[in-house]
mmCIF file of C-alpha atoms in Angstrom:
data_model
loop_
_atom_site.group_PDB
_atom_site.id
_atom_site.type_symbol
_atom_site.label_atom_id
_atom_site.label_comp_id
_atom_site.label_asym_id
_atom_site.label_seq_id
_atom_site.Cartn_x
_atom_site.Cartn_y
_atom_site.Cartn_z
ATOM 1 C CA UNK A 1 0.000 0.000 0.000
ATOM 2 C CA UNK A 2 1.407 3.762 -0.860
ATOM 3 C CA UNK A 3 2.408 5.376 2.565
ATOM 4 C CA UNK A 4 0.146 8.912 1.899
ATOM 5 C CA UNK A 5 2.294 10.655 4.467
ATOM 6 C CA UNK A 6 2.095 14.208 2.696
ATOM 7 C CA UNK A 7 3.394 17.740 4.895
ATOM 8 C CA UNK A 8 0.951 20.625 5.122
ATOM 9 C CA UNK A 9 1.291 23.598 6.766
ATOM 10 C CA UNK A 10 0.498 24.050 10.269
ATOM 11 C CA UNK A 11 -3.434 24.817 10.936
ATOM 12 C CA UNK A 12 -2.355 27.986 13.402
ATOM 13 C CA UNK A 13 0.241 29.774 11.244
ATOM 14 C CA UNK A 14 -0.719 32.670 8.392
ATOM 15 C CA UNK A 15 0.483 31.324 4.921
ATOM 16 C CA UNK A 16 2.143 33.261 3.252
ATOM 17 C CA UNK A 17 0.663 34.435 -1.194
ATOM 18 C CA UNK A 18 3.554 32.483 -2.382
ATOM 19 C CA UNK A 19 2.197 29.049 -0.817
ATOM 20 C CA UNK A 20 3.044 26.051 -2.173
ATOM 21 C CA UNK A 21 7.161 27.978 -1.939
ATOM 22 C CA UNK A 22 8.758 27.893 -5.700
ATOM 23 C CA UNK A 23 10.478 24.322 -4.997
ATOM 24 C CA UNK A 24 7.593 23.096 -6.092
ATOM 25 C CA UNK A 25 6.235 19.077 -4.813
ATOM 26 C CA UNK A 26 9.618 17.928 -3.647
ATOM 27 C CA UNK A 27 9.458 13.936 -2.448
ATOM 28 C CA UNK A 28 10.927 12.806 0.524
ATOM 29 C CA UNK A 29 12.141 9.255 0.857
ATOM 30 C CA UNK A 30 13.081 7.087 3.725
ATOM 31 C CA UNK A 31 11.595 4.152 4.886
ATOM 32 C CA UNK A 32 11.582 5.680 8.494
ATOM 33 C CA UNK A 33 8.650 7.113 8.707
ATOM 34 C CA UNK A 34 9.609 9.056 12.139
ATOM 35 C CA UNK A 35 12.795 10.644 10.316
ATOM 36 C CA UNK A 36 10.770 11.347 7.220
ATOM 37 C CA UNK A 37 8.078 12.601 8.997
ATOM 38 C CA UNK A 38 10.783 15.068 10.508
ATOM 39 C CA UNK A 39 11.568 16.110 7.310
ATOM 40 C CA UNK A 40 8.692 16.847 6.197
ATOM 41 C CA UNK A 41 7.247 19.245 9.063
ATOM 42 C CA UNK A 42 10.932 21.234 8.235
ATOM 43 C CA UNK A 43 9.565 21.783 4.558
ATOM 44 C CA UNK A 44 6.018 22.750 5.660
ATOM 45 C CA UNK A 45 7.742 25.309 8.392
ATOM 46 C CA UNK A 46 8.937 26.715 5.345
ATOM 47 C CA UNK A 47 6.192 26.593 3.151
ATOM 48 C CA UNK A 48 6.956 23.842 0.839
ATOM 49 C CA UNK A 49 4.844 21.032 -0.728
ATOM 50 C CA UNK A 50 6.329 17.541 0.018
ATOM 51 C CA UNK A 51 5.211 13.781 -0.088
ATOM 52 C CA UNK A 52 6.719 11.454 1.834
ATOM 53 C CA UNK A 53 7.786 8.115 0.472
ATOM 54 C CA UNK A 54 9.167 4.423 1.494
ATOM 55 C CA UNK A 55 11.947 3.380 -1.117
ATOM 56 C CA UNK A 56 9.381 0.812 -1.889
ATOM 57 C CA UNK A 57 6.835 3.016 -3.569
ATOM 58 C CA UNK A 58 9.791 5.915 -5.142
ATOM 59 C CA UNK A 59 8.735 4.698 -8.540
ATOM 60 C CA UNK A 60 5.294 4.726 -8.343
ATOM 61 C CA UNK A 61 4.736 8.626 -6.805
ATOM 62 C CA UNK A 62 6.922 10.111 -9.931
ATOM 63 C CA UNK A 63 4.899 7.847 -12.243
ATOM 64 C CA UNK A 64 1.624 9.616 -10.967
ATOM 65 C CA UNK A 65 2.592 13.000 -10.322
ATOM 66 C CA UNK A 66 5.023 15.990 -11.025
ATOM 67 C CA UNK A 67 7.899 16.521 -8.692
ATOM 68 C CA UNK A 68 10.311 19.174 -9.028
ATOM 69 C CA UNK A 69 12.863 17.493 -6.288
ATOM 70 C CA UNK A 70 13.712 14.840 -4.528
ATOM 71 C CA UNK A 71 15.378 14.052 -1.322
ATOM 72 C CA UNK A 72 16.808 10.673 -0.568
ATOM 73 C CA UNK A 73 18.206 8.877 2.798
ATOM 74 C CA UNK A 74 21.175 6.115 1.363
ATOM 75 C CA UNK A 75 21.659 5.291 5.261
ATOM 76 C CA UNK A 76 23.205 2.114 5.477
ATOM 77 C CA UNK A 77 21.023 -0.746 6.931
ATOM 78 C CA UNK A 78 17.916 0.917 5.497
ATOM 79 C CA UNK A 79 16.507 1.102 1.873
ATOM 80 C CA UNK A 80 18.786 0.234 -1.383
ATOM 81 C CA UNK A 81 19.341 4.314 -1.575
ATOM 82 C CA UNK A 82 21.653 3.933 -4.054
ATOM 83 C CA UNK A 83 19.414 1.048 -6.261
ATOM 84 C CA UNK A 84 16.298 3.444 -5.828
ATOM 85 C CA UNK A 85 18.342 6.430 -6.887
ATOM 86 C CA UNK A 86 19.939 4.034 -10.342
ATOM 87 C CA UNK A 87 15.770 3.245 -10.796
ATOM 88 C CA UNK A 88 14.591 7.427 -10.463
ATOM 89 C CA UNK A 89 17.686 7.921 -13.138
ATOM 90 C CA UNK A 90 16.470 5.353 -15.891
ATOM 91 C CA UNK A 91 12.952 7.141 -16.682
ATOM 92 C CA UNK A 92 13.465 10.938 -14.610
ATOM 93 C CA UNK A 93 15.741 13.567 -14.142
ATOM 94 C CA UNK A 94 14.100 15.063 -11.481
ATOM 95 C CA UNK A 95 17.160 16.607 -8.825
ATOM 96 C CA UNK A 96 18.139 14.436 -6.490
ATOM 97 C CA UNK A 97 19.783 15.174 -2.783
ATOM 98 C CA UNK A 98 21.052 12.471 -1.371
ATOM 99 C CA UNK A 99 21.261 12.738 2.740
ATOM 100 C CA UNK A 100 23.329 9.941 5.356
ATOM 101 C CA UNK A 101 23.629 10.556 9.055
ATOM 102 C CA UNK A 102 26.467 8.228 8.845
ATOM 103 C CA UNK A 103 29.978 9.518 8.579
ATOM 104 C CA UNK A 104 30.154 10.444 4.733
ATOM 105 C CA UNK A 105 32.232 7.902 2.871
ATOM 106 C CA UNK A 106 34.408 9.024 -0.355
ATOM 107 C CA UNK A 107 33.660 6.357 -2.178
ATOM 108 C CA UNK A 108 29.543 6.637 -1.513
ATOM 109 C CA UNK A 109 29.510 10.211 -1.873
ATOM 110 C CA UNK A 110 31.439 9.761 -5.232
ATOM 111 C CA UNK A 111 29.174 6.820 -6.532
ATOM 112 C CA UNK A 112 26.132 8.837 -5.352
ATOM 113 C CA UNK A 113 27.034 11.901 -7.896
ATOM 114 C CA UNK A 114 28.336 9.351 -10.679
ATOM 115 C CA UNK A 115 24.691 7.462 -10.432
ATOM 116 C CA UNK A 116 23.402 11.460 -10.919
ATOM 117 C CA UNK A 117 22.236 12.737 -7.409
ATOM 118 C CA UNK A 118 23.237 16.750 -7.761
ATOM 119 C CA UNK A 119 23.813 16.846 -4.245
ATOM 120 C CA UNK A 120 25.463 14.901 -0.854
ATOM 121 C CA UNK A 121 24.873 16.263 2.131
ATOM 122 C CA UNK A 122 24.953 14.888 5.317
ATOM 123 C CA UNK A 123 22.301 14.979 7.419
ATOM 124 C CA UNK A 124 20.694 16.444 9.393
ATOM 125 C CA UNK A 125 21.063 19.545 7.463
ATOM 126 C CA UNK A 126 20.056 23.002 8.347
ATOM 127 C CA UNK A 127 16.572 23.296 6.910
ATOM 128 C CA UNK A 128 17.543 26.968 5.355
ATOM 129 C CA UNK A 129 20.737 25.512 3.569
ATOM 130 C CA UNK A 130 18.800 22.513 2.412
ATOM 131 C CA UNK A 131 16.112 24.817 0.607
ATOM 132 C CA UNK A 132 19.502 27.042 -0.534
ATOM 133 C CA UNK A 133 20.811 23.954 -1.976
ATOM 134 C CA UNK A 134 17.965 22.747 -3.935
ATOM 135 C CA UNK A 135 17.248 26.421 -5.087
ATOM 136 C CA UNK A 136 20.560 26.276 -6.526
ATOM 137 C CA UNK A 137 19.892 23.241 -8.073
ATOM 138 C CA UNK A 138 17.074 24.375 -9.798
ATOM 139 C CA UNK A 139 18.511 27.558 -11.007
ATOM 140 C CA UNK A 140 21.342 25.700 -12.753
ATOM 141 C CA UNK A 141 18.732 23.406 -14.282
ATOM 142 C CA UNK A 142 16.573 26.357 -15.758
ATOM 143 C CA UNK A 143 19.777 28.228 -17.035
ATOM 144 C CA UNK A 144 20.719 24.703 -18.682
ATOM 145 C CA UNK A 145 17.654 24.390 -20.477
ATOM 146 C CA UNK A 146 17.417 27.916 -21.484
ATOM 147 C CA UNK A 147 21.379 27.702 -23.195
ATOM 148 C CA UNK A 148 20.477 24.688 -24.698
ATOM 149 C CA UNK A 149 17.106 25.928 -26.452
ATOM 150 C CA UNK A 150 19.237 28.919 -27.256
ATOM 151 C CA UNK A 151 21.883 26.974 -29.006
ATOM 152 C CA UNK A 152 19.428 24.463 -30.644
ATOM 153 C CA UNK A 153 18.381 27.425 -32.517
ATOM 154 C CA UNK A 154 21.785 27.601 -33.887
ATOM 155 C CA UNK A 155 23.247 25.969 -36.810
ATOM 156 C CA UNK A 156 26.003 24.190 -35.355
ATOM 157 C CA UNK A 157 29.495 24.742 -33.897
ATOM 158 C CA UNK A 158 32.873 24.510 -35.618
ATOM 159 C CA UNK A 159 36.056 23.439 -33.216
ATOM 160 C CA UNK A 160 39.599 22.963 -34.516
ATOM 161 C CA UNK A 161 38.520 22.806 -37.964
ATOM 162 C CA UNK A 162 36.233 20.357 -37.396
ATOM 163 C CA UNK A 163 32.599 21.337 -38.202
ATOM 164 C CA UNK A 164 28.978 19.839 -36.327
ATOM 165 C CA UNK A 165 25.694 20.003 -37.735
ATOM 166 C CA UNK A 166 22.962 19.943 -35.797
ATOM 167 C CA UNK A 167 19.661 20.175 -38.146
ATOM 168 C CA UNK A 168 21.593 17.008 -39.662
ATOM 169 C CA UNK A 169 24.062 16.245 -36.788
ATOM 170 C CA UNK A 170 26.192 15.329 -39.176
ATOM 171 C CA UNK A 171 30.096 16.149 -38.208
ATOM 172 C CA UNK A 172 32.882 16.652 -40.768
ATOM 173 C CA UNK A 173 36.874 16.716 -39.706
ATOM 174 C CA UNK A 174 38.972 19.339 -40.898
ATOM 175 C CA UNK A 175 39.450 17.520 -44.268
ATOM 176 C CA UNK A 176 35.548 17.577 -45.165
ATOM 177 C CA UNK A 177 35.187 14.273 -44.849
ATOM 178 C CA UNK A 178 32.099 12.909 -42.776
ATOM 179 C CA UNK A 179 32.787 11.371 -39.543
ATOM 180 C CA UNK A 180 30.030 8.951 -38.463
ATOM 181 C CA UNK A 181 28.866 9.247 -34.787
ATOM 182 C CA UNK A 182 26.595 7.087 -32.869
ATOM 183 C CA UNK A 183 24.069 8.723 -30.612
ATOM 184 C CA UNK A 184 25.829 8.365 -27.477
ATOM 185 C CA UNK A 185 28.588 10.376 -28.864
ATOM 186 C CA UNK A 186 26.503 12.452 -30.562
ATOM 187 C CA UNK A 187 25.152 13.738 -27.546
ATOM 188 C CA UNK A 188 29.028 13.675 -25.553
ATOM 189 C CA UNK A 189 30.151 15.717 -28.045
ATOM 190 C CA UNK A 190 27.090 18.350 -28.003
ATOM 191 C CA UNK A 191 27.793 18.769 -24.471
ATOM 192 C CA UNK A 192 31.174 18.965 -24.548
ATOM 193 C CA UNK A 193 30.609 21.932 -27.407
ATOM 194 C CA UNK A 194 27.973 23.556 -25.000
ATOM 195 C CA UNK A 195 30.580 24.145 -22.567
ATOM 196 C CA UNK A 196 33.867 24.684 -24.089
ATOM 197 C CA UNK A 197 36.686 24.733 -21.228
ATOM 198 C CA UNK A 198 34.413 24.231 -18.474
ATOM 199 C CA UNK A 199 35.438 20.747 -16.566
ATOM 200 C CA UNK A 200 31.886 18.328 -17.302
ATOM 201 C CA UNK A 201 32.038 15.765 -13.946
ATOM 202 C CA UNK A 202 30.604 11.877 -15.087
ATOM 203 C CA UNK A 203 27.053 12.509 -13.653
ATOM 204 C CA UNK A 204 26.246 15.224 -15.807
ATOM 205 C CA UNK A 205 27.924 13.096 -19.116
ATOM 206 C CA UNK A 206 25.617 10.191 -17.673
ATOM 207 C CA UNK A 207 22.594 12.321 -17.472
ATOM 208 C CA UNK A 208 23.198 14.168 -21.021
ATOM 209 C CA UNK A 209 23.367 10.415 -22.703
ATOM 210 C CA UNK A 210 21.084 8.719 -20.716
ATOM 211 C CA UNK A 211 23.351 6.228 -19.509
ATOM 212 C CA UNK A 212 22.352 5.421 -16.042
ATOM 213 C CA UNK A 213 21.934 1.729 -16.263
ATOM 214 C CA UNK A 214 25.589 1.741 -17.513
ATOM 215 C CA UNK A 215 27.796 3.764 -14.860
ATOM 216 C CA UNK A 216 28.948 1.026 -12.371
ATOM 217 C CA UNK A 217 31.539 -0.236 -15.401
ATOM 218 C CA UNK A 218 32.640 2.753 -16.416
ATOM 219 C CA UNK A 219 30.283 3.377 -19.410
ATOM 220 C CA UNK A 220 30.956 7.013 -20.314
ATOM 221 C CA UNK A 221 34.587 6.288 -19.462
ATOM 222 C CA UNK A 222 34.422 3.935 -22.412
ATOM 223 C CA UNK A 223 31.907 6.219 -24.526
ATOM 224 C CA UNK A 224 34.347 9.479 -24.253
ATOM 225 C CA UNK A 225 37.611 7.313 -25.279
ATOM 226 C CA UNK A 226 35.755 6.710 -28.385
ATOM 227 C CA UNK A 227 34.776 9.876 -29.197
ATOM 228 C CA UNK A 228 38.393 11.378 -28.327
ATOM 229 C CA UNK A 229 39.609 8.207 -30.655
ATOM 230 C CA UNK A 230 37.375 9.752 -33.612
ATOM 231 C CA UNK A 231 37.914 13.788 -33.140
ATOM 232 C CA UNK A 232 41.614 13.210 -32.101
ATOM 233 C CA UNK A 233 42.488 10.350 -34.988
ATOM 234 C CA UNK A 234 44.055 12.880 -37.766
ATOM 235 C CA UNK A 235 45.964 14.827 -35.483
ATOM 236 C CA UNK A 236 49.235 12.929 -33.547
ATOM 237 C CA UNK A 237 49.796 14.010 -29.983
ATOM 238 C CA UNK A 238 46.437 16.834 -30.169
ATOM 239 C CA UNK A 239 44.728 16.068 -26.876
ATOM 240 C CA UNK A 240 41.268 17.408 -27.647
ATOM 241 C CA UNK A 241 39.063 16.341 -24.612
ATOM 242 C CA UNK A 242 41.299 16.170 -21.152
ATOM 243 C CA UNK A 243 40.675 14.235 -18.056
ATOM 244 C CA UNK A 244 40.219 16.701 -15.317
ATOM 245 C CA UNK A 245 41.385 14.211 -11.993
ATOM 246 C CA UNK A 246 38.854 13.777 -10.191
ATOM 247 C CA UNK A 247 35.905 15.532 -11.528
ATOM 248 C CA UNK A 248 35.391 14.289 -15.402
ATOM 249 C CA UNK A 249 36.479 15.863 -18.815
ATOM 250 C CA UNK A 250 36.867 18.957 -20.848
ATOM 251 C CA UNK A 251 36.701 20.191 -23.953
ATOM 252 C CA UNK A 252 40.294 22.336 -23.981
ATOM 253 C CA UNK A 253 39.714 23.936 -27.214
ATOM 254 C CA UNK A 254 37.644 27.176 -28.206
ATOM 255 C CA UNK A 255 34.418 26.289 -29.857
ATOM 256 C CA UNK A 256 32.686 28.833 -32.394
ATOM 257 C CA UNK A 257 29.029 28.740 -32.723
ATOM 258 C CA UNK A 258 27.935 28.848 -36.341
ATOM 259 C CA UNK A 259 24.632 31.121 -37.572
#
């Protein structure tokens, strides 16, 4: 049975005109109900909308309604928090925060980002910095989508005389010659031209290709050597797309954006 456990604002306080708070629904999951429940009062102090969820039934609220966020306890002993966050990645990319009262591990926090939670945090966090947080969050996302509908209007991009289509998406080297690219690298490579220079960590790569199912062996690890093996084949020693240690790649050369 779905656990119903939804926050609303306290019967003796004045809401506010801006109720529910721009967040949106956000989701909170945990499977116990007395820490979720905690949670959730926090948001409604604040004026936010949120559900409460078991790890159980994750799947089922995003299939049924609209959720601008999601926050998600990977406490060990408790729900598969890592499993349910690989299952909200294959069909959503709704934000995720991922929160642990246990002493943060590297390697957790590390495989939590890779898997494509946009945040770690350990909890219990200050309810002001965890609405800071996912504001952030979602101010990122908006100014994504708004540079990437900006340069879908465009014609293309042109990189060390190498030349991308995107009406066609077809890419040509600096000889003319076609080069053929599947979709995952298709969509690398679009990325990588969005943000020229800027270091791109694995989770957004993952996210941008869709990949999710694919991270614990190294997927997008594999998928960028092949495109570097394609864009870098006609030119010995040029180094085109650079491993930035522990964060991802980048795309080290300028990047003109065509008409």
């Amino acid at each position: 049975m779905i656990d119903p456990s939804i926050a609303t604002p306290p019967v003796n306080r004045a809401l506010p005109l801006e109720w529910p708070c721009r967040l949106g629904r956000v989701l909170v999951v945990d499977d116990d109900r007395e820490a979720r429940d905690a949670v959730l009062a926090e948001l409604a102090d604040h004026q936010c909308h949120a559900v409460g969820s078991s790890g159980r039934d994750v799947q089922h609220h995003l299939q049924r309604s609209q959720f601008s966020l999601v926050i998600l306890d990977v406490r060990a002993g408790r729900i598969d928090g890592f499993g349910v966050l690989r299952r909200i990645r294959a069909h959503s990319d709704v934000p995720v925060i991922l929160t642990t009262r246990q002493q943060q591990d590297e390697v957790d926090r590390i495989l939590g980002l890779e898997l494509g939670a946009d945040e770690f945090s350990r909890d219990p966090l200050n309810p002001r910095e965890l609405l800071a947080r996912a504001h952030a969050i979602l101010r990122r996302q908006e100014v994504g989508r708004r540079q990437s509908a900006a340069v879908t209007a465009r014609g293309g991009y042109r990189f060390n005389g190498w030349e991308l289509r995107r009406c066609t998406r077809v890419l040509t080297n600096p000889a003319g010659e076609v080069v053929e690219l599947t979709k995952t690298e298709y969509a690398l490579l679009v990325a990588f031209l969005e943000a020229p220079r800027r270091p791109l960590s694995r989770a957004h790569l993952i996210r941008t290709t869709k990949a999710h199912e694919d991270v614990q062996d190294r997927s997008i690890d594999v998928q960028v050597l092949r495109l570097r093996r394609k864009i870098e084949a006609d030119r010995s020693g040029s180094r085109l797309i650079r491993t930035e240690r522990g964060i991802g790649y980048i795309l080290d050369v300028p990047v003109e954006i065509l008409f």
